PDB file of C-alpha atoms and ligand atoms in Angstrom:
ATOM      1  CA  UNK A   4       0.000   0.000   0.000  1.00  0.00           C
ATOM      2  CA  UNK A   5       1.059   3.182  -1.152  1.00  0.00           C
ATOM      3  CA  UNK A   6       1.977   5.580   2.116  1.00  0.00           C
ATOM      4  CA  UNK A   7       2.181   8.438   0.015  1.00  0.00           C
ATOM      5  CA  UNK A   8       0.021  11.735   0.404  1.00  0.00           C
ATOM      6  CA  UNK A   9      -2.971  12.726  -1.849  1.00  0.00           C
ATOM      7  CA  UNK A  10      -1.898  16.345  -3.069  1.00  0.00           C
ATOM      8  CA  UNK A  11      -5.006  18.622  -3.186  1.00  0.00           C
ATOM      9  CA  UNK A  12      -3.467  20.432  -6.045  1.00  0.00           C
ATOM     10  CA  UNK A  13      -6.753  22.610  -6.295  1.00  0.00           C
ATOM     11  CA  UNK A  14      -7.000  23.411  -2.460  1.00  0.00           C
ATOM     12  CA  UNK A  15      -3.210  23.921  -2.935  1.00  0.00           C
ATOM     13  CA  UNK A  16      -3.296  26.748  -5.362  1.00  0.00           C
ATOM     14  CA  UNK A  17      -6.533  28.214  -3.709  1.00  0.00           C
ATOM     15  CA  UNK A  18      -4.282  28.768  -0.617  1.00  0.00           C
ATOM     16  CA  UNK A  19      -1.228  30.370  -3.053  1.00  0.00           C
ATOM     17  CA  UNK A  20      -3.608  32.590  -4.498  1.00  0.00           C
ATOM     18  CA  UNK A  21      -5.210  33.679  -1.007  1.00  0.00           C
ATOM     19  CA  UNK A  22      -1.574  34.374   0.434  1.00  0.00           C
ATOM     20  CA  UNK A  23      -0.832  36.304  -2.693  1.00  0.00           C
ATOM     21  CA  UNK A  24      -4.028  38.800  -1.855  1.00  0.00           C
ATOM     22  CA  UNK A  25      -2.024  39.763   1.126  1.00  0.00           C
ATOM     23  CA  UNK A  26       1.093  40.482  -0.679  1.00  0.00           C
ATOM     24  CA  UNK A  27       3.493  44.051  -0.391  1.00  0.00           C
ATOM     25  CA  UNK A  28       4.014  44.724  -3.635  1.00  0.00           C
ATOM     26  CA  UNK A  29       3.587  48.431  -3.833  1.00  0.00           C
ATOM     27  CA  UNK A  30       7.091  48.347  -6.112  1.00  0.00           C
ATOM     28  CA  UNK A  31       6.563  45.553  -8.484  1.00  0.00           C
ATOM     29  CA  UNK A  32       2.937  45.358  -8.526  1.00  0.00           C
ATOM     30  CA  UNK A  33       3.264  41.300  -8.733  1.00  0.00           C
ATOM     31  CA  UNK A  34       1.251  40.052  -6.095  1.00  0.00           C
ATOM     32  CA  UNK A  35       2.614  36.459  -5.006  1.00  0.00           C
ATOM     33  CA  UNK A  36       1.402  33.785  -3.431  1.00  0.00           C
ATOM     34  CA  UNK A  37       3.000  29.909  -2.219  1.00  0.00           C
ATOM     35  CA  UNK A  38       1.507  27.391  -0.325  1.00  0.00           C
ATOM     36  CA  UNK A  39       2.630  23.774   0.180  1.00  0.00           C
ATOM     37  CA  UNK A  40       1.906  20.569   1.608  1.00  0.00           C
ATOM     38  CA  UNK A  41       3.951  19.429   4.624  1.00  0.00           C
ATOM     39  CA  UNK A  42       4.415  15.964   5.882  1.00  0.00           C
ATOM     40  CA  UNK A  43       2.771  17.004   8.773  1.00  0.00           C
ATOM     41  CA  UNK A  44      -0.163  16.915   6.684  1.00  0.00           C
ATOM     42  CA  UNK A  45      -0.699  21.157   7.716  1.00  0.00           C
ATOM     43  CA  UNK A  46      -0.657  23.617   4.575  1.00  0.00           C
ATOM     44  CA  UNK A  47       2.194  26.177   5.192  1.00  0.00           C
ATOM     45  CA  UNK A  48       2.008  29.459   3.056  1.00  0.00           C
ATOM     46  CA  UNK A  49       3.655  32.744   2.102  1.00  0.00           C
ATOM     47  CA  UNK A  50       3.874  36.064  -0.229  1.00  0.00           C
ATOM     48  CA  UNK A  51       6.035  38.481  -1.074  1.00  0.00           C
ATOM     49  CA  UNK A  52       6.839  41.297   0.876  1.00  0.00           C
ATOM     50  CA  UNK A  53       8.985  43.853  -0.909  1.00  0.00           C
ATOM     51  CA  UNK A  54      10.858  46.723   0.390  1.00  0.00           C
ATOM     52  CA  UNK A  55      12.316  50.148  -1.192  1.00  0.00           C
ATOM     53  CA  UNK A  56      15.468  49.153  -0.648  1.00  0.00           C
ATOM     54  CA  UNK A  57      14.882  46.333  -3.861  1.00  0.00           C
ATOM     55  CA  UNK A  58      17.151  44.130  -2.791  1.00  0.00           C
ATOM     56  CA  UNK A  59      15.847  43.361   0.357  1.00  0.00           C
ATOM     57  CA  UNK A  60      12.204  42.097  -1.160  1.00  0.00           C
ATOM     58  CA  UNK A  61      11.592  38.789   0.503  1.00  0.00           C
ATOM     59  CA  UNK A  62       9.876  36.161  -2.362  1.00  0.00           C
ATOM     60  CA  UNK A  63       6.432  34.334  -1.265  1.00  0.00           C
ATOM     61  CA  UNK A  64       8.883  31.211  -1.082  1.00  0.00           C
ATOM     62  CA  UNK A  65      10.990  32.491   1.905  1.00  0.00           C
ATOM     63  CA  UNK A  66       7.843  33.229   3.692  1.00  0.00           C
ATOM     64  CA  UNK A  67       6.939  29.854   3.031  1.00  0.00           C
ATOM     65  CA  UNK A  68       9.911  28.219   4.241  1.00  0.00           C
ATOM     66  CA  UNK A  69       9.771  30.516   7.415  1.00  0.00           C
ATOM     67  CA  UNK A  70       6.252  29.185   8.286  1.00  0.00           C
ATOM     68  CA  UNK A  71       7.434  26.018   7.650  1.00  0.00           C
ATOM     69  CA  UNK A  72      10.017  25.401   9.732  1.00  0.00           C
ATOM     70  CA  UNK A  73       8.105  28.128  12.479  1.00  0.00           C
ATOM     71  CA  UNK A  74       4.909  25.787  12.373  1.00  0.00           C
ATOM     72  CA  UNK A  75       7.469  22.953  13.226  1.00  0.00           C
ATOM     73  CA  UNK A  76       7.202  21.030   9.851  1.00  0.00           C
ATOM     74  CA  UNK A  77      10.438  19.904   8.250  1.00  0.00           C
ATOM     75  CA  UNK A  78       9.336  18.938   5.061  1.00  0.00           C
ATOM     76  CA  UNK A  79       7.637  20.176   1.946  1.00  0.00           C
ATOM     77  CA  UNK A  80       5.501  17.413   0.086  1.00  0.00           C
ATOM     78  CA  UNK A  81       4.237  19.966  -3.081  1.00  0.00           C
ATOM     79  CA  UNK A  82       4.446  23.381  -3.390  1.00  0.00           C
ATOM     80  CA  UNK A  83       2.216  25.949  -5.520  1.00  0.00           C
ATOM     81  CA  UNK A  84       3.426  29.637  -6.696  1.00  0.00           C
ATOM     82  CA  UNK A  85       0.963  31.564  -8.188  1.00  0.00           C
ATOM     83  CA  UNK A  86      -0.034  35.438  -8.597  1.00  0.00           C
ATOM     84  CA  UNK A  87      -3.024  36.844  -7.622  1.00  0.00           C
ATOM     85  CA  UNK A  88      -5.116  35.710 -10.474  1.00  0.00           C
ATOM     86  CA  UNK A  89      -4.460  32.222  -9.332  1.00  0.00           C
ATOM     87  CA  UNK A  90      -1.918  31.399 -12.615  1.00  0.00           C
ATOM     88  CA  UNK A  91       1.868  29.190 -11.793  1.00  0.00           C
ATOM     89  CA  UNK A  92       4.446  31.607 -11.677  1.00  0.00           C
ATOM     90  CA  UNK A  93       7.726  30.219 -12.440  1.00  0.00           C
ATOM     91  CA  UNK A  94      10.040  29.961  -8.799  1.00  0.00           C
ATOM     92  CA  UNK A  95      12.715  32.311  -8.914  1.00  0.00           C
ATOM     93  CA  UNK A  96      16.168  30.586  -9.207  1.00  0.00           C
ATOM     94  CA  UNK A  97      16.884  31.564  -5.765  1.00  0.00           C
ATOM     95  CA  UNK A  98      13.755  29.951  -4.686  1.00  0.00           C
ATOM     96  CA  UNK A  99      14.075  26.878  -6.272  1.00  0.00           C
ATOM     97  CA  UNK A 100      17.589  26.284  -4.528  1.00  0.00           C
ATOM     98  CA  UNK A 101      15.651  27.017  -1.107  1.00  0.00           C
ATOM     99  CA  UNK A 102      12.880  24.935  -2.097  1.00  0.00           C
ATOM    100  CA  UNK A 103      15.362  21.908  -2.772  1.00  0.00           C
ATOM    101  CA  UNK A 104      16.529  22.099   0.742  1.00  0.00           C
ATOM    102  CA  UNK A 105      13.627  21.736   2.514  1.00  0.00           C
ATOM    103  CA  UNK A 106      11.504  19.324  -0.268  1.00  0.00           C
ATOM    104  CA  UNK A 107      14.646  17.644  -2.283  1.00  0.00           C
ATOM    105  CA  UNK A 108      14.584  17.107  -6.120  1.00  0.00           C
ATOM    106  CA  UNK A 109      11.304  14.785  -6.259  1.00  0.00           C
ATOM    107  CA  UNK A 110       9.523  17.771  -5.195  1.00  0.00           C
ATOM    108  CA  UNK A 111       6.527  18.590  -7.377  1.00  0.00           C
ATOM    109  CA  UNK A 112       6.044  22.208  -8.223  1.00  0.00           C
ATOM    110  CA  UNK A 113       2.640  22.667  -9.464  1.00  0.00           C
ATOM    111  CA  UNK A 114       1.900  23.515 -13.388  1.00  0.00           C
ATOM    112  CA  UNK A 115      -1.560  24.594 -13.214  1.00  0.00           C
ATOM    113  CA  UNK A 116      -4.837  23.409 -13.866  1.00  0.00           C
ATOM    114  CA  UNK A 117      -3.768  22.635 -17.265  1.00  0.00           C
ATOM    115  CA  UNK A 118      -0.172  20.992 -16.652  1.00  0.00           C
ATOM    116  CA  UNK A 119       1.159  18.485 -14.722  1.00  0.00           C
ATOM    117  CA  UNK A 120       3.260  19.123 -11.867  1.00  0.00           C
ATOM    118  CA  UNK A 121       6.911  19.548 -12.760  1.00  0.00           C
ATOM    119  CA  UNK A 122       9.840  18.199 -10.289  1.00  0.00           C
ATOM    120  CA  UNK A 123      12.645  20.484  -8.739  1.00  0.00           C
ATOM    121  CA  UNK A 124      15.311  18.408 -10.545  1.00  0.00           C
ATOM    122  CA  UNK A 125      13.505  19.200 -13.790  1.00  0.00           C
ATOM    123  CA  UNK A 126      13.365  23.637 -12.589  1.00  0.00           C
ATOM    124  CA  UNK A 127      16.972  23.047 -10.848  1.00  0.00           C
ATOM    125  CA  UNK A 128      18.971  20.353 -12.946  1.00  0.00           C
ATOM    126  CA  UNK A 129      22.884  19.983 -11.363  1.00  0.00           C
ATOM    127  CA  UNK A 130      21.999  21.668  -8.246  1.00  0.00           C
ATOM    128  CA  UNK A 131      24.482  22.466  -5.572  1.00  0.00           C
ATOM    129  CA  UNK A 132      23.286  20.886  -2.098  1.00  0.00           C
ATOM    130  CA  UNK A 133      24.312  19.904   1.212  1.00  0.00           C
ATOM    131  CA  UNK A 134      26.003  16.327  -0.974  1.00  0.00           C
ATOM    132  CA  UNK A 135      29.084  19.212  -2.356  1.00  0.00           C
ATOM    133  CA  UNK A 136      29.605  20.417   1.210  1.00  0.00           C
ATOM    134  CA  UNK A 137      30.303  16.863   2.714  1.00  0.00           C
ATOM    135  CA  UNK A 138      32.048  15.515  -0.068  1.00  0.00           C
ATOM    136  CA  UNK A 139      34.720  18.205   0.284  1.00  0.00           C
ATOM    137  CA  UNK A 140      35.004  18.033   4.382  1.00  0.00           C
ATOM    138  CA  UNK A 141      38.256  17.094   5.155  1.00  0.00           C
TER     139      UNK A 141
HETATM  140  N1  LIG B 210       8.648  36.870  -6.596  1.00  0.00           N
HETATM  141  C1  LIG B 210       8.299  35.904  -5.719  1.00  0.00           C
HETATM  142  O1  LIG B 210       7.663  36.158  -4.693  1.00  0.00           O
HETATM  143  N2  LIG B 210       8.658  34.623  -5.995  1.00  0.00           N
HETATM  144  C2  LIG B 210       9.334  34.236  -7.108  1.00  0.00           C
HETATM  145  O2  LIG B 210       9.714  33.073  -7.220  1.00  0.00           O
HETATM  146  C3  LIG B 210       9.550  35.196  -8.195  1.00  0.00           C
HETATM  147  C4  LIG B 210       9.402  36.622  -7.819  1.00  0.00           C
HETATM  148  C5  LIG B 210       8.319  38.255  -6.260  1.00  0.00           C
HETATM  149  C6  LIG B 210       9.496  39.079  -5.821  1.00  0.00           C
HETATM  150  C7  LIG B 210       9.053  40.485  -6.150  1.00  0.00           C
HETATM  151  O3  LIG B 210       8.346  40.999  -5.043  1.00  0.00           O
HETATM  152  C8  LIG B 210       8.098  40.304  -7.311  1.00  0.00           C
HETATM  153  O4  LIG B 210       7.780  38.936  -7.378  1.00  0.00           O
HETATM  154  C9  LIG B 210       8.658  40.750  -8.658  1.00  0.00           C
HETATM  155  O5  LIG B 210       9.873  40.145  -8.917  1.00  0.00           O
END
C-alpha cells in the first residue's frame, strides 16, 4: 500500500492565491502567493513582501519556508506559486535552490490546472546541495 500523500493540487493553489491577496508589492505590482503541503499533513504558506530598498524584497517562497520550519514542519511534500489571479508563476532561481533544501529534487512544483506538476530536478537540474559540502570536508 502506497503511504504516500494525496496532493489537493486545487486546495493547494486556492491557498497560493489567497496568500498572494495579502502580498506588499507596492514596487513591483506582482502580487505572489506559495503554499505547500507538509508531511505534517498542515498547509504552510507565504507572499512576497517587498521593500524600497529592492534588494531586500523577501519572495512568497521564503515566507513559506519561514512558516514552515516556524509551524514545526520539516518537510515540503508539493508546493504551488501563483499570482493573484491564481496562474503558476515560475520559482525564482533563488527559490528553487531554497525549495530543494527543505523538499529535495522529487519535489513537485505545481503547473496549473492545465499541466502536470513539474519536479525540482527538472526547474533546478545539477543543483548544488548539502552532498558538495560533505564531499569536500576534510
Ligand atoms: N517573486 C516571488 O515572490 N517569488 C518568485 O519566485 C519570483 C518573484 C516576487 C518578488 C518580487 O516581489 C516580485 O515577485 C517581482 O519580482
Amino acid at each position: 500500500m502506497s503511504t504516500e500523500k494525496t496532493i489537493e493540487w486545487e486546495a493547494l493553489r486556492r491557498a497560493a492565491q489567497r496568500a498572494a491577496g495579502n502580498a506588499y508589492a507596492p514596487w513591483s505590482r506582482l502580487h505572489v502567493g506559495a503554499a505547500a503541503l507538509t508531511e505534517l499533513g498542515s498547509v504552510v504558506t507565504g507572499c512576497n513582501v517587498e521593500n524600497a530598498s529592492f534588494g531586500l524584497s523577501l519572495c512568497a517562497e521564503c515566507g513559506l519556508v519561514s512558516a514552515l520550519r516556524s509551524g514545526g514542519a520539516e518537510r515540503l511534500l508539493a508546493v504551488s506559486v501563483v499570482t493573484e489571479d491564481g496562474r503558476p508563476l515560475a520559482p525564482c532561481g533563488r527559490c528553487r535552490q531554497l525549495l530543494l533544501e527543505h523538499g529535495g529534487p522529487q519535489l513537485p512544483v505545481d503547473g496549473g490546472p492545465d499541466s502536470q506538476p513539474i519536479s525540482l530536478a527538472e526547474l533546478l537540474p545539477g543543483a548544488f546541495d548539502a552532498s558538495e559540502l560533505s564531499r569536500r570536508q576534510p
